[in-house]
Amino acid sequence: MSSFIFNGRKVTLPGAYSVIKSGETNPARTLDYGKVLIIDTGVAGASYGGGAGISGQLASGIDAVYSFQTLEDFRAYMKGGLFWRCSEALFYPDPSNPAAVGISELYFCRACTTTSASMSFATTAGGTFKIFTRDEGLWANAVVEGEDEAANLVSGYGYQIVTGSIDPTKWQMQIYRGTFTGLASDGLPFGDETAGQSTPELMAVSPEFNNIQTLIDWATNDSSFNNYFALDPSSAVEGEGTVDQADITAVAGWQKATGATETYSPTDIDAVLKVIAGLDYNVIFTDQVGASAAGTTYKKIITHINNVSKFNRFLYIGGYESEAQWSDSIKLAQGFDSPWVQLVHGDSGVNTEFSPLGYRWWTVLYTMCAVVGRVSGKPPYIPVTNKTIGVDRLKHQLSDTEKEQAVAAGVLVVTRNDYINKFVVLDGINTLQDNANLFNAKGYSPYIQFMRIIAQLNRELVVNAEIDLLGDENGVNSNTLSANVIKNWTAAYLQSRVANETDDNLILAFQDVNVTKKEDAWFVTYKVRLNSEINKIFFTGFLIR
C-alpha cells in the first residue's frame, strides 16, 4: 500500500487532499548594526560600576555582561566615572543635530573579580538580618561625608531605620545608595553636582517591623528588593525574634555597606573573551588608550576577532591626546594595519557652565565614543565622513599636512569644517595600510563604510540562512534543500538589499549566483557591487567665447 508525505503528514487513506502555500519568499531579516560592547579593564572604570565583574560573587560569566538601551539606564548602572561621562557621546554623538542618532544598544562588562558589600542589622536577642548588594566592587562600599544631621551618603550603599508611619511602635528599614559621580582629573565632578549637593536615592523600604522574621520574609519574597540585594543565608531569628528600641538606638544614623572588593587581572580579560564569542554586537572597545593601546589586551581582542568570533567585529582604539604625540598615534595606526581596527586621535573639549573656564577637556576616550556613536547610529551604507561630532574644541587642531598624514596612515580624526562651522569626522577610515584603492586584492577597504557593508551582508546571510534554510522543520537534506532553492533564496536576499532611487541600501547590483555541492555542503558564490561612499567632487570648468 502506497503512502505519501503531504503537508507535513503521512497519508495512506484514499481521498483528496489540498493545501495552499505561499508563493512568495518572506522578506529577509534586517539585523541591527548599532550594538556596542565595552570591556572595562580598570583604567576608566575602577571604583565605579554596578553589577558584578566577569568573575563575581553573585553573578559571573555571560550573566555579568549587562545590556542597556538608554543613557539613563547605563548611567544608573555605572554610578559615575569617565565611562559615565563618555556614554553621553555614544547615545547622543551630536546633541545639536537631531539626525545624529547614536548607538542602539550598549553591552558592558567589567574585566575583574568582584565581591559584594554587605549590611547587617544585629539585635540583642532577636537575631540578625544580613544582606549583600548585587552591585559588586569598590563603589558599593558606603562613603559618608559630614556628621550627625549633616551626614550625607555620597556613594555606595547604606541604610537607616525610621519609626513606622502607620504603627509608631514599629520601624522601617530604608536602604539608599549615593548619587555622587566622583571627581574627574580636573578636580570637578564627572556630573554637574558636587558631593555635598548630591542626594541619596532610596532603593528599598521594608514593611513596618518589630521582629527580625518580618525583614527576612521581606528579603525572601520581595522582587523589588531582590533586584538590588540578596539575603545572606546567615540571617536568622533568635528566640522570638523580637526587636526593641535599644536595638534601633544602636544603629542610629547611616549604617554603611562594607567589604566589597574588585581586582583587575589579565585572566579576567580571557574570561570575558570566552563568553562573548556568540554575543550579538558590532563594535568593541576598551578603556586602554595611548601608550597602553599597544599592550597585550588589544592583541588578545584582535586574536579573538580574527580567530574565534563568528562574525566580523569593529575594534575602536583610542590613540594619543595632543599634537606633541601626533607621531605616536600614526605609529599605532600603522602597527595595527587592519580593516577591522580604527585608531582615533585627540582629546576633545565640551562647553559647560559648571567650569569657571566655560569648558572641560575630556580624554581621547570621549572623542572615540562620539565617533563610535556617530558611525553606529547610521545604517552601514551611510559613511561617517564629514558627519558632525558634538564637541566644542579639540586639543589638537590638525594642519592640512597633518590631515593628509592622517588619511595616509589610517588615523581617524575629528577636525573643524569651516563651511558649516562644526567639528566633523575628516575621513571615515580604518588602519589598513594597503589603502591606495577602494578595495584591495583581499577584498579589504580602508573605508569603514565599505567594511560595514561587508560585515552586514555576511551577518544577514548567515543568520537568515540558519533560520530559513538550515532550520527547516521538514529538512534538511539534498532533496528539501536543492541547489535551485538555495540559488533562489540567495538571489531574493541580495535583491532585498539593492538600492534604488527611493530607498538607499547596501548594494547597487549583484549577479552570477552559483551553487555547487561538495559532500554534505552547498557552496554559494555571487558577485556584488557595493554601495560605496563618495567623498570627493572635482569640478573643471572650460572657458568659452
XYZ file of C-alpha atoms in Angstrom:
545
model
C 0.000 0.000 0.000
C 1.431 3.323 -1.044
C 1.831 6.304 1.315
C 2.900 9.898 0.841
C 4.153 12.796 2.943
C 1.769 15.692 2.268
C 1.657 18.965 4.202
C 3.976 17.506 6.825
C 1.861 14.387 7.450
C 1.990 10.773 6.279
C -1.111 9.959 4.161
C -2.206 6.366 3.383
C -6.014 6.601 3.213
C -7.736 7.122 -0.173
C -9.104 10.602 -0.724
C -8.382 14.099 -1.993
C -6.126 16.454 -0.095
C -5.336 20.114 -0.558
C -3.033 22.758 0.894
C -2.298 26.362 -0.051
C 1.251 27.626 0.414
C 2.862 30.989 -0.002
C 4.174 31.629 -3.462
C 6.490 34.360 -2.230
C 9.695 34.407 -0.251
C 9.478 36.130 3.105
C 11.495 39.338 3.269
C 14.962 38.889 4.731
C 15.551 39.914 8.318
C 17.455 43.165 8.603
C 19.812 42.888 11.564
C 20.783 45.629 13.983
C 24.031 47.437 13.169
C 24.382 49.741 16.199
C 25.314 47.450 19.087
C 28.465 48.268 21.045
C 30.413 46.243 23.621
C 32.687 47.960 26.159
C 35.198 45.989 28.200
C 36.197 47.833 31.369
C 39.838 46.997 32.195
C 40.104 49.310 35.182
C 41.594 52.406 33.542
C 38.305 54.320 33.391
C 36.004 52.035 35.342
C 37.897 51.168 38.520
C 35.935 52.036 41.690
C 32.787 52.599 39.613
C 30.142 50.430 38.015
C 27.323 48.190 39.110
C 26.520 44.535 38.808
C 29.318 42.002 39.083
C 32.671 41.633 37.399
C 33.193 38.793 34.948
C 34.257 36.688 37.955
C 31.749 37.897 40.508
C 30.270 36.675 43.756
C 26.565 36.779 42.882
C 26.914 36.733 39.077
C 29.643 35.734 36.636
C 30.311 34.772 33.045
C 27.706 35.819 30.486
C 25.406 36.857 33.369
C 27.930 39.617 34.138
C 27.622 41.148 30.657
C 24.976 43.846 31.083
C 22.828 45.419 28.371
C 21.435 48.967 28.128
C 19.314 50.742 25.553
C 19.200 54.210 27.096
C 21.740 56.640 28.500
C 19.764 56.917 31.722
C 19.834 53.167 32.371
C 23.551 52.914 31.729
C 24.381 55.851 33.975
C 22.240 54.392 36.758
C 24.345 51.244 36.447
C 27.712 52.980 36.113
C 27.164 55.409 39.035
C 29.982 57.733 37.965
C 33.461 57.876 36.477
C 34.740 58.501 32.970
C 32.523 55.877 31.326
C 29.518 57.609 32.945
C 30.520 60.860 31.223
C 31.609 59.383 27.876
C 28.391 57.413 27.465
C 26.562 60.604 26.507
C 28.687 60.707 23.355
C 27.710 57.139 22.471
C 23.966 57.718 22.730
C 23.995 61.371 21.607
C 27.123 61.949 19.472
C 25.985 65.451 18.451
C 23.178 66.834 20.644
C 22.808 69.885 18.400
C 21.911 67.703 15.409
C 18.596 65.777 15.681
C 19.707 63.493 12.840
C 22.821 62.408 14.746
C 21.334 59.240 16.190
C 23.621 57.242 18.479
C 24.061 53.574 19.266
C 21.052 51.283 19.652
C 22.340 49.073 22.463
C 25.308 49.038 24.819
C 26.820 45.930 26.367
C 29.177 46.485 29.290
C 31.438 44.010 31.022
C 33.908 44.582 33.848
C 37.065 42.501 33.364
C 37.636 41.978 37.078
C 36.965 39.702 40.016
C 34.464 41.245 42.438
C 32.741 40.632 45.741
C 29.629 42.216 47.211
C 29.306 44.693 50.029
C 27.196 43.628 52.980
C 24.944 45.338 55.518
C 23.840 43.870 58.829
C 21.255 44.624 61.465
C 22.027 42.633 64.593
C 19.731 42.699 67.628
C 20.424 41.908 71.254
C 18.171 38.873 71.440
C 16.057 38.698 68.279
C 18.569 37.548 65.696
C 20.419 39.029 62.721
C 19.387 40.352 59.318
C 22.225 40.494 56.778
C 22.138 41.288 53.067
C 24.529 41.564 50.110
C 24.488 44.239 47.409
C 24.103 42.956 43.871
C 26.351 45.824 42.823
C 29.797 44.405 43.481
C 33.191 46.097 43.608
C 34.545 49.127 45.415
C 31.735 51.529 44.563
C 29.277 49.521 46.678
C 31.174 50.386 49.881
C 29.499 53.340 51.566
C 31.149 56.763 51.725
C 29.514 59.189 54.170
C 30.573 62.822 54.392
C 29.652 65.107 57.280
C 28.472 64.218 60.754
C 25.236 63.896 62.701
C 22.348 65.700 60.954
C 24.676 66.871 58.162
C 25.879 63.369 57.336
C 25.341 62.538 53.657
C 25.700 59.193 51.874
C 27.585 60.324 48.757
C 28.380 56.919 47.231
C 27.858 53.254 47.932
C 25.012 51.758 49.921
C 23.725 52.396 53.418
C 20.580 52.011 55.463
C 18.680 53.889 58.105
C 15.907 52.682 60.385
C 12.992 55.047 60.996
C 9.789 54.956 63.013
C 6.832 53.375 61.246
C 4.378 55.761 59.621
C 1.353 53.540 60.251
C 2.275 51.955 63.569
C 4.668 54.159 65.589
C 5.568 51.165 67.785
C 7.255 49.552 64.790
C 10.070 50.559 62.460
C 11.028 50.570 58.768
C 14.395 49.879 57.155
C 15.212 52.272 54.312
C 18.109 51.340 52.034
C 19.775 54.062 49.974
C 22.604 54.460 47.502
C 24.693 57.584 46.940
C 24.449 59.557 43.715
C 27.734 61.483 43.586
C 29.509 60.743 40.297
C 33.052 61.236 41.582
C 35.822 63.677 40.677
C 37.445 63.867 37.247
C 41.124 64.652 36.640
C 40.332 68.398 36.512
C 39.075 68.283 40.086
C 35.434 68.764 39.092
C 32.687 66.126 39.337
C 32.042 63.891 36.338
C 28.443 65.054 36.642
C 27.313 68.583 37.331
C 26.757 68.105 41.047
C 29.195 68.194 43.966
C 29.290 65.589 46.707
C 27.561 67.995 49.073
C 24.821 68.701 46.569
C 24.123 65.031 45.859
C 21.046 63.379 47.350
C 20.946 59.648 48.213
C 18.490 57.591 46.197
C 16.000 55.406 48.054
C 16.280 51.849 46.712
C 14.166 49.709 49.045
C 11.793 50.132 52.015
C 10.866 47.290 54.319
C 7.422 46.633 55.763
C 6.980 48.004 59.256
C 8.512 45.518 61.669
C 9.229 44.701 65.286
C 10.541 41.235 64.528
C 13.561 40.034 62.544
C 11.384 37.457 60.782
C 9.492 40.279 59.037
C 12.736 41.521 57.480
C 13.800 38.022 56.441
C 10.399 37.379 54.813
C 10.651 40.717 53.003
C 14.099 39.915 51.614
C 12.980 36.424 50.618
C 9.783 37.338 48.791
C 10.029 40.918 47.518
C 11.087 41.043 43.849
C 11.946 44.735 44.000
C 14.317 44.110 46.897
C 15.966 41.238 45.039
C 16.689 43.410 42.018
C 19.323 45.197 44.091
C 20.108 42.999 47.097
C 20.383 39.368 48.149
C 19.657 37.841 51.553
C 22.690 36.363 53.305
C 21.819 32.777 54.341
C 23.350 33.506 57.747
C 20.342 35.721 58.553
C 18.381 34.034 61.326
C 15.871 34.568 64.096
C 16.930 34.024 67.685
C 14.327 33.267 70.318
C 11.085 35.011 69.404
C 12.847 37.404 67.014
C 11.797 40.492 68.946
C 13.284 43.886 68.020
C 13.199 46.577 70.711
C 14.040 50.270 70.977
C 17.539 49.556 72.256
C 18.295 47.636 69.056
C 17.170 50.621 66.984
C 19.106 53.147 69.056
C 22.275 51.088 68.493
C 22.052 51.665 64.735
C 21.211 55.365 64.673
C 22.419 57.291 61.619
C 23.879 55.836 58.450
C 24.774 52.138 58.577
C 27.360 51.584 55.881
C 27.734 48.779 53.369
C 31.279 47.400 53.605
C 33.524 44.607 52.400
C 33.164 44.864 48.612
C 36.332 44.266 46.577
C 37.470 44.344 42.957
C 40.655 43.118 41.294
C 41.501 43.532 37.603
C 43.805 40.963 36.012
C 44.737 39.591 32.554
C 42.929 36.339 33.311
C 39.697 38.318 33.632
C 40.192 39.604 30.069
C 40.482 35.982 28.967
C 37.277 35.159 30.828
C 35.433 37.998 29.067
C 36.583 36.925 25.610
C 35.494 33.378 26.349
C 31.864 34.341 26.956
C 31.339 36.992 24.248
C 32.105 34.840 21.195
C 28.406 34.480 20.367
C 27.249 37.858 21.679
C 25.364 39.989 19.161
C 27.414 43.187 18.866
C 29.070 45.151 16.065
C 31.672 47.371 17.754
C 34.027 46.668 20.640
C 36.422 48.869 22.595
C 38.080 49.188 25.991
C 39.470 51.976 28.173
C 43.073 51.194 27.162
C 44.270 54.280 25.248
C 47.543 55.938 24.315
C 50.649 54.005 25.335
C 48.602 51.098 26.742
C 46.894 50.632 23.360
C 49.959 48.712 22.190
C 49.709 46.275 25.114
C 48.551 42.685 25.341
C 44.853 43.485 25.911
C 44.221 44.582 22.334
C 46.385 41.780 20.964
C 44.097 39.317 22.714
C 40.988 41.058 21.399
C 42.312 41.134 17.813
C 43.179 37.442 18.020
C 39.657 36.791 19.296
C 38.082 38.782 16.442
C 40.208 37.097 13.780
C 40.090 33.509 15.029
C 37.211 32.957 17.460
C 34.362 35.374 16.812
C 31.765 34.050 14.376
C 31.141 37.461 12.835
C 33.274 40.428 11.872
C 33.639 42.984 14.687
C 34.945 46.534 14.524
C 37.555 47.372 17.160
C 37.980 51.052 18.055
C 41.109 52.149 19.885
C 41.947 55.491 21.457
C 45.326 56.849 20.416
C 47.164 59.802 21.929
C 45.797 63.120 23.096
C 47.683 66.053 21.581
C 49.851 67.492 18.831
C 53.011 66.562 20.743
C 52.037 62.889 20.385
C 50.807 63.015 16.810
C 53.628 60.826 15.524
C 52.844 58.251 18.233
C 49.235 57.970 17.069
C 50.460 57.481 13.499
C 52.784 54.679 14.616
C 49.934 52.986 16.470
C 47.701 53.034 13.395
C 50.480 51.718 11.178
C 51.141 48.934 13.661
C 47.552 47.703 13.739
C 47.173 47.693 9.915
C 43.709 46.103 9.837
C 40.398 46.798 8.077
C 38.651 45.911 11.363
C 40.658 48.275 13.613
C 40.014 52.020 13.892
C 42.501 54.317 15.687
C 41.058 57.633 16.976
C 43.384 60.538 17.883
C 42.957 63.579 20.084
C 41.294 64.824 23.279
C 38.187 66.974 22.946
C 36.501 69.703 24.976
C 32.836 70.321 25.734
C 31.375 73.640 26.838
C 29.789 73.784 30.290
C 28.742 76.431 32.761
C 29.904 74.183 35.580
C 33.565 75.011 34.921
C 34.950 78.523 35.507
C 36.724 78.129 32.150
C 33.421 77.632 30.363
C 34.512 74.245 29.031
C 36.064 70.970 30.152
C 38.621 68.726 28.492
C 37.897 65.032 28.155
C 40.290 62.324 27.043
C 40.510 60.686 23.634
C 38.075 58.114 25.023
C 35.333 60.757 24.816
C 36.269 61.633 21.225
C 36.264 57.959 20.309
C 32.834 57.417 21.896
C 31.421 60.292 19.855
C 32.814 58.791 16.654
C 31.536 55.310 17.553
C 28.106 56.758 18.295
C 28.060 58.636 15.006
C 29.116 55.591 12.984
C 26.822 53.131 14.743
C 23.735 55.317 14.636
C 23.526 55.175 10.853
C 22.982 52.186 8.541
C 26.203 50.611 7.197
C 25.819 52.202 3.762
C 25.936 55.736 5.201
C 29.553 56.895 5.593
C 30.725 58.788 8.673
C 32.969 61.034 6.606
C 32.134 64.721 7.204
C 29.442 63.849 9.769
C 29.204 66.300 12.673
C 30.542 65.456 16.136
C 29.183 67.180 19.242
C 32.401 68.580 20.710
C 33.286 72.256 21.081
C 37.071 72.248 20.858
C 39.981 69.932 20.056
C 43.251 69.515 21.901
C 44.965 69.045 18.526
C 43.851 71.217 15.614
C 45.323 69.452 12.604
C 47.089 71.341 9.832
C 46.394 70.435 6.203
C 49.642 68.488 6.131
C 48.651 66.542 9.237
C 45.238 65.818 7.741
C 46.969 64.254 4.732
C 49.191 62.272 7.082
C 46.094 61.033 8.951
C 44.439 59.770 5.777
C 47.639 58.105 4.558
C 48.360 56.395 7.891
C 44.784 55.393 8.731
C 44.245 57.665 11.741
C 40.609 58.557 12.396
C 40.440 62.235 13.380
C 37.925 64.973 14.061
C 38.505 68.394 12.513
C 36.679 71.665 12.011
C 34.672 72.115 8.838
C 34.871 75.868 8.258
C 31.954 75.860 5.822
C 29.411 74.607 8.350
C 31.332 75.835 11.416
C 31.118 72.395 13.044
C 33.524 69.683 14.072
C 33.291 66.684 11.755
C 34.950 63.352 11.062
C 37.648 64.109 8.487
C 37.542 60.734 6.733
C 35.832 57.524 7.852
C 38.871 55.262 7.617
C 40.388 52.273 9.381
C 44.057 51.385 9.926
C 44.508 49.301 6.748
C 47.826 50.361 5.242
C 47.198 48.886 1.774
C 44.857 51.807 1.201
C 45.659 53.185 -2.249
C 42.408 51.842 -3.755
C 38.752 51.491 -2.814
C 39.435 47.826 -2.042
C 42.456 45.591 -2.453
C 43.014 42.077 -3.763
C 41.915 40.574 -0.442
C 38.586 42.367 -0.587
C 39.563 44.785 2.200
C 38.890 48.508 2.058
C 40.364 51.428 4.047
C 36.833 52.815 4.403
C 34.735 51.982 7.478
C 31.542 52.245 5.424
C 32.738 49.666 2.883
C 33.740 47.181 5.579
C 30.487 47.717 7.491
C 28.537 46.761 4.361
C 30.615 43.596 4.001
C 30.096 42.718 7.662
C 26.353 43.351 7.443
C 25.940 41.228 4.318
C 27.843 38.351 5.906
C 25.872 38.523 9.170
C 22.498 38.714 7.474
C 23.279 35.868 5.079
C 24.409 33.621 7.939
C 21.568 34.426 10.352
C 18.820 34.296 7.721
C 20.171 31.057 6.234
C 20.388 29.431 9.678
C 16.721 30.258 10.321
C 15.141 29.914 6.872
C 17.193 27.095 5.344
C 19.005 25.050 7.968
C 16.167 25.490 10.453
C 13.519 23.914 8.190
C 11.400 21.566 10.309
C 10.944 19.161 7.375
C 14.562 19.207 6.233
C 17.361 19.471 5.783
C 18.641 17.100 3.086
C 19.651 17.112 -0.560
C 16.049 16.830 -1.659
C 14.472 19.510 0.517
C 17.413 21.924 0.163
C 18.231 21.735 -3.511
C 20.610 23.908 -5.472
C 17.683 25.726 -7.032
C 16.162 26.514 -3.618
C 19.433 27.936 -2.346
C 20.044 29.932 -5.512
C 16.577 31.495 -5.431
C 16.845 32.220 -1.712
C 20.250 33.896 -2.106
C 19.065 35.966 -5.047
C 15.963 37.035 -3.130
C 18.065 38.155 -0.163
C 20.537 40.090 -2.319
C 17.695 41.723 -4.224
C 16.214 42.916 -0.929
C 19.489 44.744 -0.283
C 19.737 46.514 -3.662
C 19.417 50.304 -3.519
C 17.050 52.171 -5.805
C 16.024 55.756 -6.464
C 13.705 55.935 -3.460
C 15.432 53.628 -0.933
C 19.134 53.569 -0.132
C 20.672 50.211 0.718
C 23.794 48.069 0.986
C 24.481 47.174 -2.643
C 23.941 48.552 -6.127
C 23.760 45.279 -8.042
C 24.536 41.552 -7.905
C 24.987 38.784 -10.474
C 26.201 35.241 -11.138
C 24.727 33.383 -8.153
C 26.133 29.853 -8.444
C 25.579 26.829 -6.211
C 27.780 23.708 -6.133
C 27.711 20.676 -3.861
C 30.651 19.000 -2.143
C 29.921 16.061 0.146
C 27.340 17.313 2.675
C 27.728 21.016 1.947
C 26.451 23.554 -0.544
C 28.877 26.272 -1.674
C 27.352 29.523 -2.910
C 29.233 32.186 -4.852
C 27.975 35.502 -6.147
C 29.259 38.813 -7.411
C 28.162 42.076 -5.854
C 28.737 45.796 -6.340
C 28.728 47.603 -3.011
C 27.112 50.978 -2.454
C 30.476 52.552 -1.614
C 30.926 56.088 -0.326
C 31.674 59.206 -2.354
C 33.786 61.763 -0.537
C 35.325 63.865 -3.301
C 33.871 66.027 -6.063
C 36.045 67.662 -8.710
C 34.737 70.477 -10.896
C 36.533 71.506 -14.040
C 35.291 74.465 -15.994
C 36.227 75.286 -19.593
C 36.305 78.825 -20.805
C 34.407 79.589 -23.999
C 33.837 82.685 -26.112
